[in-house]
Amino acid sequence: MTAYSDLAAHFGRIAALSNAVGILQWDNDVMMPRGAAETRAESMALLHVMRHGMVTDARIGDWLDEASQDRSLSEWEQANLREIRRVWTVETALPAALVEASSKAVSACEMRWRQARAEADFAGLLPYLAEVLNLQRQIGAAKGEKLGLSAYDALLNDYEPGGSSAKIDALFDDLAAFLPGFTQEAMAVQARRPALAPLEGPFATETQRALGLRLMAALGYDFERGRLDISTHPFCGGADNDARITTRYDEADFTKALMGVLHETGHALYEQGRPQAYLNQPVGAARGMSIHESQSLLMEMQACRSRAFLDFAAPLMRESFGGSGPAWESTAMWHRYTRVEPGFIRVDADEVTYPAHVILRYRLEKALIADAMPLADLPAAWNEGMKSLLGVTVPNDRLGCLQDIHWPSGGWGYFPTYTLGAMTAAQIFEAACQAEPGTLPGIAKGDFTPLVGWLRANIHGKGSLLSTDALLTEATGKPLDAGVFKAHLRRRYVDES
């Protein structure tokens, strides 16, 4: 055995444990009865502590030092060493007691969030969320001290390795200046269209599910390695070779759940396309959440809200629900799916207003981690930000600061990756269309093979071999360029309309 093979075997066992945690977390969010919450929290906390102990094993430092001298390692093995060192450095910053306390606090807060959201009761969630925030501050401070980063950037690093709030601030300030005026311009263009005729429901959940499954198959989802279920908050989770997705249905409106399914399918395609040879190693993991979000938003926003896709999908929608009349024609569906309208809910937001939702959350979580505002002031600050960025008045906390599970689940530092992902999606899709001329013609026929094949070769199959910047540059010819995203928005919502 060599030091590298010892490391690979050790992290293979860590991956197996992480897979078990992933399935338990999926069950927690989808099927677990409320009465099992306390027992599950204890089990999850123990597993998190066990995993932390394995990642911080005292032998890893010696193995890394010895393996780094091995000149026979391949490019992938060298990159795996780099990723192992990154993970090990971060994890050794945390004491086991803090990991356990955070896991228990998150489990309790997630369960209370479900009730608080249903009842629009932020006050009821406040003590639970305060404990999660307190522990996230401690985690951020501990990691930041080890990495030489601010507490917030240390938390961000978990989701976007190499990312920084300074870079994000510049990108988001630019978008925040651009979006309000452009939103009004896009809405003025669509106001000149004929009014959209309503889609008459109800739309049975089972019929929505069947249509979602049909379109998942068209995108290339492998049902032998995943499944579709219902949850309070749509997500993609599970384990290696088990990429499970969820959605939520509204029998008065099938359009939201359908796009939610296609969004999560984009995540799952990335998971299903990761390099099998390194699936249980850090180098085989997805390359950060901005790339992950780019894959879901590429499928939902770039591909499945395109004219080409709706020429294919509109007849299937009409057939599934027995629709008839102008509202079911492909042009009407394209207008419906590209309608710009500021609203309260992030996951239901259109492509133009979505970044504003994320910018607000990013600014708030950064202030909360820095203790620059009291947590009790979150609803008021949220509502003020929604008014400023989107021009809407939030009627209650269910439609406001309680709508997302990220903060109750400990996902502090995650939110900016959504809009980084949207910008990345536009750039990757543009590159795919240029490199693979069959992309749009394929989409128009419901054939995603050219697109997914290009993504497999240039994004999915790369795992964490490259940094985010290097991956994007290799795939598209340049690092992240916000101008590509703004140009895409102008083409779709002004020029093509």
Short mmCIF file of C-alpha atoms in Angstrom, two decimals:
data_model
loop_
_atom_site.label_atom_id
_atom_site.label_comp_id
_atom_site.label_asym_id
_atom_site.label_seq_id
_atom_site.Cartn_x
_atom_site.Cartn_y
_atom_site.Cartn_z
CA MET A 1 0.00 0.00 0.00
CA THR A 2 1.16 3.52 -0.80
CA ALA A 3 0.23 6.67 1.08
CA TYR A 4 -2.02 7.65 -1.81
CA SER A 5 -3.85 4.32 -1.80
CA ASP A 6 -4.30 4.62 1.98
CA LEU A 7 -5.86 8.04 1.48
CA ALA A 8 -8.10 6.82 -1.35
CA ALA A 9 -9.31 3.86 0.71
CA HIS A 10 -9.97 6.08 3.72
CA PHE A 11 -11.95 8.65 1.74
CA GLY A 12 -13.84 5.86 0.02
CA ARG A 13 -15.13 4.85 3.46
CA ILE A 14 -15.99 8.48 4.21
CA ALA A 15 -17.99 8.60 0.96
CA ALA A 16 -19.92 5.48 2.01
CA LEU A 17 -20.82 7.13 5.30
CA SER A 18 -21.79 10.36 3.51
CA ASN A 19 -24.07 8.36 1.24
CA ALA A 20 -25.89 6.96 4.27
CA VAL A 21 -26.29 10.49 5.66
CA GLY A 22 -27.64 11.66 2.29
CA ILE A 23 -30.36 9.03 2.21
CA LEU A 24 -31.33 9.69 5.82
CA GLN A 25 -31.53 13.42 5.04
CA TRP A 26 -33.71 12.70 2.01
CA ASP A 27 -36.01 10.57 4.16
CA ASN A 28 -36.10 13.35 6.75
CA ASP A 29 -37.29 15.84 4.14
CA VAL A 30 -39.68 13.59 2.23
CA MET A 31 -41.21 10.78 4.29
CA MET A 32 -40.16 10.74 7.93
CA PRO A 33 -43.07 10.98 10.42
CA ARG A 34 -42.87 13.96 12.75
CA GLY A 35 -42.72 11.71 15.79
CA ALA A 36 -39.35 10.35 14.66
CA ALA A 37 -37.69 13.77 14.58
CA GLU A 38 -35.88 13.57 17.92
CA THR A 39 -34.53 10.08 17.33
CA ARG A 40 -33.46 10.98 13.80
CA ALA A 41 -31.67 14.09 15.07
CA GLU A 42 -29.62 11.94 17.45
CA SER A 43 -28.74 9.50 14.67
CA MET A 44 -27.77 12.25 12.25
CA ALA A 45 -25.66 14.02 14.86
CA LEU A 46 -23.76 10.78 15.59
CA LEU A 47 -23.13 10.16 11.89
CA HIS A 48 -21.91 13.73 11.37
CA VAL A 49 -19.51 13.37 14.30
CA MET A 50 -18.29 10.01 12.96
CA ARG A 51 -17.69 11.52 9.53
CA HIS A 52 -15.91 14.51 11.06
CA GLY A 53 -13.69 12.15 13.03
CA MET A 54 -12.78 10.25 9.88
CA VAL A 55 -12.02 13.42 7.90
CA THR A 56 -9.80 14.73 10.72
CA ASP A 57 -8.00 11.42 11.31
CA ALA A 58 -4.47 12.17 12.55
CA ARG A 59 -2.97 9.89 9.89
CA ILE A 60 -4.22 12.06 7.01
CA GLY A 61 -1.58 14.76 7.40
CA ASP A 62 1.24 12.21 7.22
CA TRP A 63 -0.37 10.43 4.27
CA LEU A 64 -0.72 13.75 2.44
CA ASP A 65 2.91 14.69 3.05
CA GLU A 66 4.15 11.33 1.84
CA ALA A 67 1.78 11.11 -1.16
CA SER A 68 2.72 14.62 -2.32
CA GLN A 69 6.24 13.28 -3.01
CA ASP A 70 4.94 10.49 -5.27
CA ARG A 71 5.84 11.49 -8.84
CA SER A 72 3.95 8.53 -10.34
CA LEU A 73 0.51 9.96 -9.59
CA SER A 74 -1.75 10.79 -12.53
CA GLU A 75 -3.32 14.22 -13.10
CA TRP A 76 -6.56 13.01 -11.47
CA GLU A 77 -4.71 11.56 -8.47
CA GLN A 78 -2.77 14.78 -7.96
CA ALA A 79 -6.01 16.74 -8.11
CA ASN A 80 -7.52 14.30 -5.60
CA LEU A 81 -4.67 15.04 -3.20
CA ARG A 82 -5.38 18.75 -3.58
CA GLU A 83 -9.07 18.25 -2.83
CA ILE A 84 -8.37 15.94 0.12
CA ARG A 85 -6.03 18.54 1.59
CA ARG A 86 -8.68 21.25 1.13
CA VAL A 87 -11.37 19.19 2.86
CA TRP A 88 -9.01 18.07 5.64
CA THR A 89 -7.81 21.62 6.31
CA VAL A 90 -11.36 22.92 6.68
CA GLU A 91 -12.60 20.05 8.83
CA THR A 92 -9.67 20.10 11.24
CA ALA A 93 -10.67 23.64 12.13
CA LEU A 94 -13.82 22.34 13.88
CA PRO A 95 -14.03 20.53 17.22
CA ALA A 96 -16.31 17.49 17.23
CA ALA A 97 -18.56 19.07 19.88
CA LEU A 98 -19.33 21.98 17.55
CA VAL A 99 -20.17 19.61 14.68
CA GLU A 100 -22.53 17.64 16.93
CA ALA A 101 -24.19 20.77 18.35
CA SER A 102 -24.73 22.18 14.86
CA SER A 103 -26.25 18.94 13.56
CA LYS A 104 -28.72 18.77 16.45
CA ALA A 105 -29.64 22.45 16.16
CA VAL A 106 -30.24 22.10 12.42
CA SER A 107 -32.46 19.02 12.86
CA ALA A 108 -34.60 20.81 15.44
CA CYS A 109 -34.75 24.02 13.41
CA GLU A 110 -35.73 22.26 10.17
CA MET A 111 -38.67 20.56 11.85
CA ARG A 112 -39.81 23.79 13.52
CA TRP A 113 -39.43 25.64 10.20
CA ARG A 114 -42.04 23.41 8.55
CA GLN A 115 -44.60 24.41 11.13
CA ALA A 116 -43.50 28.06 11.26
CA ARG A 117 -43.70 28.40 7.47
CA ALA A 118 -47.20 26.92 7.37
CA GLU A 119 -48.33 29.30 10.13
CA ALA A 120 -46.33 32.37 8.97
CA ASP A 121 -44.85 32.38 12.48
CA PHE A 122 -41.32 33.81 12.48
CA ALA A 123 -41.48 34.43 16.24
CA GLY A 124 -41.98 30.68 16.79
CA LEU A 125 -38.90 29.89 14.70
CA LEU A 126 -36.72 32.64 16.15
CA PRO A 127 -35.10 30.79 19.10
CA TYR A 128 -34.34 27.74 16.92
CA LEU A 129 -32.90 29.86 14.11
CA ALA A 130 -30.92 31.93 16.60
CA GLU A 131 -29.16 28.79 17.83
CA VAL A 132 -28.35 27.71 14.26
CA LEU A 133 -27.01 31.20 13.49
CA ASN A 134 -24.93 31.27 16.68
CA LEU A 135 -23.31 27.96 15.75
CA GLN A 136 -22.78 29.03 12.14
CA ARG A 137 -20.93 32.11 13.39
CA GLN A 138 -18.70 29.85 15.49
CA ILE A 139 -18.12 27.51 12.55
CA GLY A 140 -17.33 30.43 10.24
CA ALA A 141 -14.94 31.97 12.76
CA ALA A 142 -13.12 28.67 13.35
CA LYS A 143 -12.76 27.90 9.65
CA GLY A 144 -11.88 31.50 8.87
CA GLU A 145 -9.05 31.50 11.38
CA LYS A 146 -7.62 28.34 9.78
CA LEU A 147 -8.03 29.60 6.21
CA GLY A 148 -7.22 33.28 6.72
CA LEU A 149 -10.75 34.31 5.68
CA SER A 150 -13.62 36.26 7.16
CA ALA A 151 -16.30 34.14 8.85
CA TYR A 152 -18.67 34.64 5.93
CA ASP A 153 -16.08 33.81 3.26
CA ALA A 154 -15.14 30.68 5.21
CA LEU A 155 -18.79 29.55 5.10
CA LEU A 156 -19.00 30.50 1.41
CA ASN A 157 -15.91 28.36 0.78
CA ASP A 158 -17.89 25.24 1.70
CA TYR A 159 -20.17 25.81 -1.29
CA GLU A 160 -17.93 27.80 -3.62
CA PRO A 161 -14.27 26.88 -3.09
CA GLY A 162 -12.12 29.84 -4.00
CA GLY A 163 -15.05 32.25 -4.02
CA SER A 164 -15.02 35.55 -2.16
CA SER A 165 -17.60 38.07 -1.03
CA ALA A 166 -15.49 40.87 -2.53
CA LYS A 167 -15.88 39.34 -6.01
CA ILE A 168 -19.56 38.61 -5.41
CA ASP A 169 -20.20 42.15 -4.14
CA ALA A 170 -18.88 43.61 -7.40
CA LEU A 171 -20.95 41.25 -9.57
CA PHE A 172 -24.12 41.67 -7.52
CA ASP A 173 -23.85 45.45 -7.21
CA ASP A 174 -23.60 45.60 -11.00
CA LEU A 175 -26.66 43.36 -11.41
CA ALA A 176 -28.62 45.24 -8.72
CA ALA A 177 -28.04 48.45 -10.70
CA PHE A 178 -29.02 46.80 -14.01
CA LEU A 179 -32.04 44.71 -13.04
CA PRO A 180 -34.70 47.25 -11.91
CA GLY A 181 -34.51 49.27 -15.12
CA PHE A 182 -34.26 46.19 -17.32
CA THR A 183 -37.20 44.58 -15.52
CA GLN A 184 -39.35 47.58 -16.37
CA GLU A 185 -38.13 47.48 -19.98
CA ALA A 186 -38.97 43.78 -20.33
CA MET A 187 -42.39 44.28 -18.74
CA ALA A 188 -43.11 47.15 -21.15
CA VAL A 189 -42.30 44.85 -24.09
CA GLN A 190 -44.56 42.08 -22.85
CA ALA A 191 -47.36 44.55 -22.11
CA ARG A 192 -47.67 45.07 -25.87
CA ARG A 193 -48.52 41.39 -26.38
CA PRO A 194 -52.11 40.13 -26.38
CA ALA A 195 -53.28 39.15 -22.91
CA LEU A 196 -52.58 35.53 -22.01
CA ALA A 197 -55.68 33.36 -21.93
CA PRO A 198 -55.95 31.35 -18.71
CA LEU A 199 -55.13 27.66 -18.55
CA GLU A 200 -58.27 26.06 -17.15
CA GLY A 201 -57.64 23.54 -14.38
CA PRO A 202 -57.73 21.67 -12.17
CA PHE A 203 -54.58 19.76 -13.08
CA ALA A 204 -54.46 16.46 -11.24
CA THR A 205 -51.25 15.78 -9.36
CA GLU A 206 -50.84 12.34 -10.92
CA THR A 207 -51.12 13.81 -14.41
CA GLN A 208 -48.54 16.47 -13.54
CA ARG A 209 -46.25 13.76 -12.21
CA ALA A 210 -46.63 11.67 -15.35
CA LEU A 211 -45.77 14.63 -17.59
CA GLY A 212 -42.79 15.48 -15.40
CA LEU A 213 -41.48 11.91 -15.67
CA ARG A 214 -41.90 11.99 -19.44
CA LEU A 215 -39.88 15.19 -19.76
CA MET A 216 -37.24 13.99 -17.28
CA ALA A 217 -36.70 11.04 -19.59
CA ALA A 218 -36.38 13.37 -22.59
CA LEU A 219 -33.64 15.31 -20.76
CA GLY A 220 -31.73 12.09 -20.18
CA TYR A 221 -32.45 11.34 -16.50
CA ASP A 222 -31.53 7.77 -15.52
CA PHE A 223 -34.43 6.33 -13.51
CA GLU A 224 -32.29 3.36 -12.53
CA ARG A 225 -30.27 5.78 -10.40
CA GLY A 226 -32.89 8.09 -8.91
CA ARG A 227 -36.55 8.87 -8.31
CA LEU A 228 -39.10 11.71 -8.16
CA ASP A 229 -41.01 12.53 -4.95
CA ILE A 230 -42.84 15.36 -3.18
CA SER A 231 -41.38 17.62 -0.48
CA THR A 232 -42.13 20.97 1.14
CA HIS A 233 -39.14 22.53 -0.61
CA PRO A 234 -37.99 21.09 -3.98
CA PHE A 235 -34.44 19.71 -3.94
CA CYS A 236 -32.02 17.17 -5.40
CA GLY A 237 -30.35 14.86 -2.89
CA GLY A 238 -29.62 11.24 -2.13
CA ALA A 239 -26.29 9.52 -2.65
CA ASP A 240 -23.75 8.50 -5.27
CA ASN A 241 -25.59 6.75 -8.13
CA ASP A 242 -28.88 7.65 -6.41
CA ALA A 243 -29.75 11.21 -7.46
CA ARG A 244 -33.25 11.75 -6.08
CA ILE A 245 -35.30 14.84 -6.86
CA THR A 246 -38.46 16.32 -5.38
CA THR A 247 -41.06 18.90 -6.32
CA ARG A 248 -44.35 20.25 -4.94
CA TYR A 249 -47.62 20.36 -6.88
CA ASP A 250 -50.43 22.89 -7.21
CA GLU A 251 -53.55 21.51 -8.89
CA ALA A 252 -54.57 25.04 -9.90
CA ASP A 253 -51.31 25.61 -11.87
CA PHE A 254 -49.16 22.86 -13.36
CA THR A 255 -46.54 25.20 -14.84
CA LYS A 256 -44.56 25.84 -11.65
CA ALA A 257 -44.11 22.22 -10.58
CA LEU A 258 -43.15 21.21 -14.10
CA MET A 259 -40.33 23.73 -14.32
CA GLY A 260 -39.32 22.78 -10.78
CA VAL A 261 -38.93 19.18 -11.94
CA LEU A 262 -36.84 20.24 -14.94
CA HIS A 263 -34.68 22.44 -12.69
CA GLU A 264 -33.95 19.61 -10.27
CA THR A 265 -33.37 17.24 -13.20
CA GLY A 266 -30.51 19.52 -14.24
CA HIS A 267 -28.93 18.98 -10.82
CA ALA A 268 -29.49 15.24 -11.06
CA LEU A 269 -27.97 15.00 -14.54
CA TYR A 270 -24.81 16.57 -13.13
CA GLU A 271 -24.75 14.04 -10.29
CA GLN A 272 -25.39 11.14 -12.67
CA GLY A 273 -22.64 12.34 -14.99
CA ARG A 274 -19.84 12.64 -12.44
CA PRO A 275 -16.75 10.50 -13.19
CA GLN A 276 -17.48 6.92 -12.10
CA ALA A 277 -13.81 6.10 -11.58
CA TYR A 278 -13.54 8.74 -8.85
CA LEU A 279 -17.14 8.82 -7.62
CA ASN A 280 -16.17 8.06 -4.02
CA GLN A 281 -13.23 10.48 -3.96
CA PRO A 282 -13.20 14.26 -3.37
CA VAL A 283 -11.91 14.85 -6.93
CA GLY A 284 -15.03 13.12 -8.26
CA ALA A 285 -17.38 15.50 -6.43
CA ALA A 286 -19.25 18.31 -8.14
CA ARG A 287 -17.11 21.42 -8.60
CA GLY A 288 -18.89 23.75 -6.19
CA MET A 289 -22.43 25.02 -6.08
CA SER A 290 -22.20 27.78 -8.70
CA ILE A 291 -21.42 25.08 -11.26
CA HIS A 292 -24.12 22.84 -9.77
CA GLU A 293 -26.69 25.64 -9.93
CA SER A 294 -25.57 26.43 -13.45
CA GLN A 295 -26.61 22.93 -14.49
CA SER A 296 -30.11 23.20 -13.03
CA LEU A 297 -30.62 26.72 -14.39
CA LEU A 298 -29.16 25.77 -17.75
CA MET A 299 -31.82 23.10 -18.12
CA GLU A 300 -34.69 25.11 -16.69
CA MET A 301 -33.99 28.64 -17.87
CA GLN A 302 -31.71 28.34 -20.88
CA ALA A 303 -33.05 25.16 -22.50
CA CYS A 304 -36.59 24.48 -21.23
CA ARG A 305 -37.89 28.04 -21.40
CA SER A 306 -36.60 28.44 -24.94
CA ARG A 307 -38.89 28.67 -27.97
CA ALA A 308 -37.31 25.47 -29.27
CA PHE A 309 -38.25 23.42 -26.21
CA LEU A 310 -41.78 24.79 -25.96
CA ASP A 311 -42.40 23.95 -29.62
CA PHE A 312 -41.74 20.36 -28.51
CA ALA A 313 -43.35 20.43 -25.05
CA ALA A 314 -46.54 22.44 -25.63
CA PRO A 315 -48.26 19.60 -27.55
CA LEU A 316 -47.35 17.20 -24.73
CA MET A 317 -48.86 19.56 -22.17
CA ARG A 318 -52.01 19.91 -24.26
CA GLU A 319 -52.27 16.13 -24.68
CA SER A 320 -51.66 15.42 -20.98
CA PHE A 321 -54.30 17.79 -19.64
CA GLY A 322 -56.78 17.68 -22.52
CA GLY A 323 -56.27 21.38 -23.21
CA SER A 324 -57.55 23.23 -26.24
CA GLY A 325 -57.51 26.75 -27.60
CA PRO A 326 -54.91 29.51 -28.02
CA ALA A 327 -53.60 29.27 -24.44
CA TRP A 328 -52.11 25.85 -25.25
CA GLU A 329 -50.22 26.87 -28.38
CA SER A 330 -46.42 26.91 -28.22
CA THR A 331 -46.08 30.69 -28.63
CA ALA A 332 -48.55 31.27 -25.80
CA MET A 333 -46.65 28.78 -23.64
CA TRP A 334 -43.38 30.54 -24.44
CA HIS A 335 -44.91 33.87 -23.44
CA ARG A 336 -46.21 32.26 -20.23
CA TYR A 337 -42.86 30.75 -19.34
CA THR A 338 -40.91 33.91 -20.13
CA ARG A 339 -43.32 36.28 -18.41
CA VAL A 340 -41.55 38.83 -16.22
CA GLU A 341 -43.49 39.65 -13.08
CA PRO A 342 -41.96 40.53 -9.71
CA GLY A 343 -43.30 38.24 -7.00
CA PHE A 344 -42.69 37.00 -3.49
CA ILE A 345 -41.37 33.45 -4.00
CA ARG A 346 -37.80 32.83 -5.16
CA VAL A 347 -38.34 29.33 -6.55
CA ASP A 348 -41.26 30.59 -8.66
CA ALA A 349 -39.46 33.71 -9.90
CA ASP A 350 -38.81 34.40 -13.56
CA GLU A 351 -35.29 34.55 -14.93
CA VAL A 352 -35.11 38.35 -14.85
CA THR A 353 -36.28 38.95 -11.27
CA TYR A 354 -34.73 35.80 -9.73
CA PRO A 355 -31.29 37.38 -9.16
CA ALA A 356 -32.86 40.11 -7.04
CA HIS A 357 -34.21 37.47 -4.65
CA VAL A 358 -30.73 36.04 -4.28
CA ILE A 359 -28.99 39.40 -3.90
CA LEU A 360 -31.35 40.22 -1.01
CA ARG A 361 -30.67 36.92 0.76
CA TYR A 362 -26.93 37.25 0.23
CA ARG A 363 -26.82 40.73 1.73
CA LEU A 364 -28.95 39.69 4.70
CA GLU A 365 -27.04 36.52 5.55
CA LYS A 366 -23.73 38.33 5.29
CA ALA A 367 -24.99 40.97 7.73
CA LEU A 368 -26.34 38.32 10.11
CA ILE A 369 -23.10 36.31 10.16
CA ALA A 370 -21.18 39.54 10.85
CA ASP A 371 -23.65 40.35 13.67
CA ALA A 372 -24.38 43.63 11.90
CA MET A 373 -28.14 43.28 12.44
CA PRO A 374 -30.27 41.51 15.07
CA LEU A 375 -31.93 38.31 13.89
CA ALA A 376 -35.25 39.59 15.24
CA ASP A 377 -35.09 42.37 12.64
CA LEU A 378 -34.90 39.90 9.75
CA PRO A 379 -38.60 40.09 8.69
CA ALA A 380 -38.53 43.88 8.52
CA ALA A 381 -35.20 43.96 6.68
CA TRP A 382 -36.45 41.30 4.28
CA ASN A 383 -39.65 43.19 3.52
CA GLU A 384 -37.76 46.43 3.00
CA GLY A 385 -35.34 44.73 0.61
CA MET A 386 -38.17 43.17 -1.40
CA LYS A 387 -39.76 46.57 -1.77
CA SER A 388 -36.48 48.17 -2.83
CA LEU A 389 -35.26 45.48 -5.25
CA LEU A 390 -38.53 44.11 -6.61
CA GLY A 391 -41.15 46.73 -5.82
CA VAL A 392 -43.44 44.28 -3.98
CA THR A 393 -44.98 44.50 -0.52
CA VAL A 394 -44.69 41.21 1.38
CA PRO A 395 -47.99 40.36 3.14
CA ASN A 396 -46.68 37.81 5.66
CA ASP A 397 -43.57 35.91 6.70
CA ARG A 398 -44.66 32.68 4.97
CA LEU A 399 -44.28 34.54 1.68
CA GLY A 400 -41.27 36.38 3.07
CA CYS A 401 -38.34 35.31 5.20
CA LEU A 402 -39.76 31.85 6.02
CA GLN A 403 -40.02 30.61 2.45
CA ASP A 404 -36.57 28.96 2.16
CA ILE A 405 -35.16 26.08 4.19
CA HIS A 406 -31.51 27.07 3.68
CA TRP A 407 -30.94 29.04 6.89
CA PRO A 408 -32.81 26.59 9.17
CA SER A 409 -30.82 23.74 7.55
CA GLY A 410 -27.47 25.47 8.19
CA GLY A 411 -26.89 26.49 4.57
CA TRP A 412 -25.29 29.86 5.29
CA GLY A 413 -23.13 31.01 2.38
CA TYR A 414 -25.13 28.99 -0.17
CA PHE A 415 -27.44 31.66 -1.59
CA PRO A 416 -25.02 33.63 -3.80
CA THR A 417 -24.26 30.49 -5.80
CA TYR A 418 -27.75 30.64 -7.30
CA THR A 419 -27.09 33.85 -9.20
CA LEU A 420 -23.46 32.96 -9.88
CA GLY A 421 -24.99 29.80 -11.32
CA ALA A 422 -27.45 31.74 -13.48
CA MET A 423 -24.63 33.77 -15.02
CA THR A 424 -22.55 30.63 -15.48
CA ALA A 425 -25.50 28.81 -17.08
CA ALA A 426 -25.85 31.47 -19.78
CA GLN A 427 -22.16 31.26 -20.57
CA ILE A 428 -22.05 27.45 -20.68
CA PHE A 429 -25.21 27.16 -22.79
CA GLU A 430 -23.88 29.69 -25.27
CA ALA A 431 -20.64 27.70 -25.54
CA ALA A 432 -22.55 24.42 -25.96
CA CYS A 433 -24.68 25.84 -28.77
CA GLN A 434 -21.59 27.11 -30.56
CA ALA A 435 -19.57 23.92 -30.09
CA GLU A 436 -22.43 21.51 -30.78
CA PRO A 437 -24.68 22.83 -33.60
CA GLY A 438 -27.22 20.09 -32.92
CA THR A 439 -28.11 21.51 -29.49
CA LEU A 440 -31.11 23.73 -30.34
CA PRO A 441 -32.42 21.56 -33.21
CA GLY A 442 -32.27 18.61 -30.82
CA ILE A 443 -34.14 20.45 -28.08
CA ALA A 444 -36.87 21.37 -30.58
CA LYS A 445 -37.43 17.63 -31.16
CA GLY A 446 -37.13 16.66 -27.50
CA ASP A 447 -33.66 15.22 -28.10
CA PHE A 448 -31.25 16.49 -25.44
CA THR A 449 -28.50 14.06 -26.47
CA PRO A 450 -26.27 16.67 -28.17
CA LEU A 451 -26.51 19.05 -25.20
CA VAL A 452 -26.12 16.45 -22.46
CA GLY A 453 -23.28 14.78 -24.35
CA TRP A 454 -21.39 18.07 -24.49
CA LEU A 455 -22.09 18.73 -20.79
CA ARG A 456 -20.92 15.24 -19.85
CA ALA A 457 -17.61 15.79 -21.63
CA ASN A 458 -16.97 19.39 -20.58
CA ILE A 459 -18.64 19.82 -17.17
CA HIS A 460 -20.13 16.73 -15.50
CA GLY A 461 -17.31 14.31 -16.21
CA LYS A 462 -14.65 16.73 -14.96
CA GLY A 463 -15.75 16.41 -11.32
CA SER A 464 -13.43 18.60 -9.24
CA LEU A 465 -10.40 18.07 -11.47
CA LEU A 466 -10.21 21.83 -12.12
CA SER A 467 -11.00 24.96 -10.14
CA THR A 468 -14.28 26.71 -10.95
CA ASP A 469 -12.52 29.43 -12.94
CA ALA A 470 -10.35 26.92 -14.82
CA LEU A 471 -13.32 24.66 -15.60
CA LEU A 472 -15.37 27.54 -16.98
CA THR A 473 -12.44 28.90 -18.96
CA GLU A 474 -11.65 25.52 -20.47
CA ALA A 475 -15.32 24.91 -21.39
CA THR A 476 -16.23 28.39 -22.66
CA GLY A 477 -12.95 30.12 -23.46
CA LYS A 478 -13.12 32.70 -20.64
CA PRO A 479 -13.82 33.10 -16.90
CA LEU A 480 -17.22 34.21 -15.66
CA ASP A 481 -18.44 37.20 -17.67
CA ALA A 482 -21.59 38.92 -16.37
CA GLY A 483 -21.99 40.59 -19.74
CA VAL A 484 -22.94 37.24 -21.31
CA PHE A 485 -25.82 36.88 -18.84
CA LYS A 486 -27.08 40.43 -19.41
CA ALA A 487 -26.86 39.98 -23.18
CA HIS A 488 -28.86 36.75 -22.89
CA LEU A 489 -31.57 38.51 -20.90
CA ARG A 490 -31.78 41.29 -23.48
CA ARG A 491 -32.07 38.84 -26.38
CA ARG A 492 -34.76 36.72 -24.80
CA TYR A 493 -36.90 39.34 -23.06
CA VAL A 494 -36.57 42.35 -25.35
CA ASP A 495 -35.14 41.50 -28.78
CA GLU A 496 -36.91 38.14 -29.37
CA SER A 497 -40.17 39.32 -27.87
#
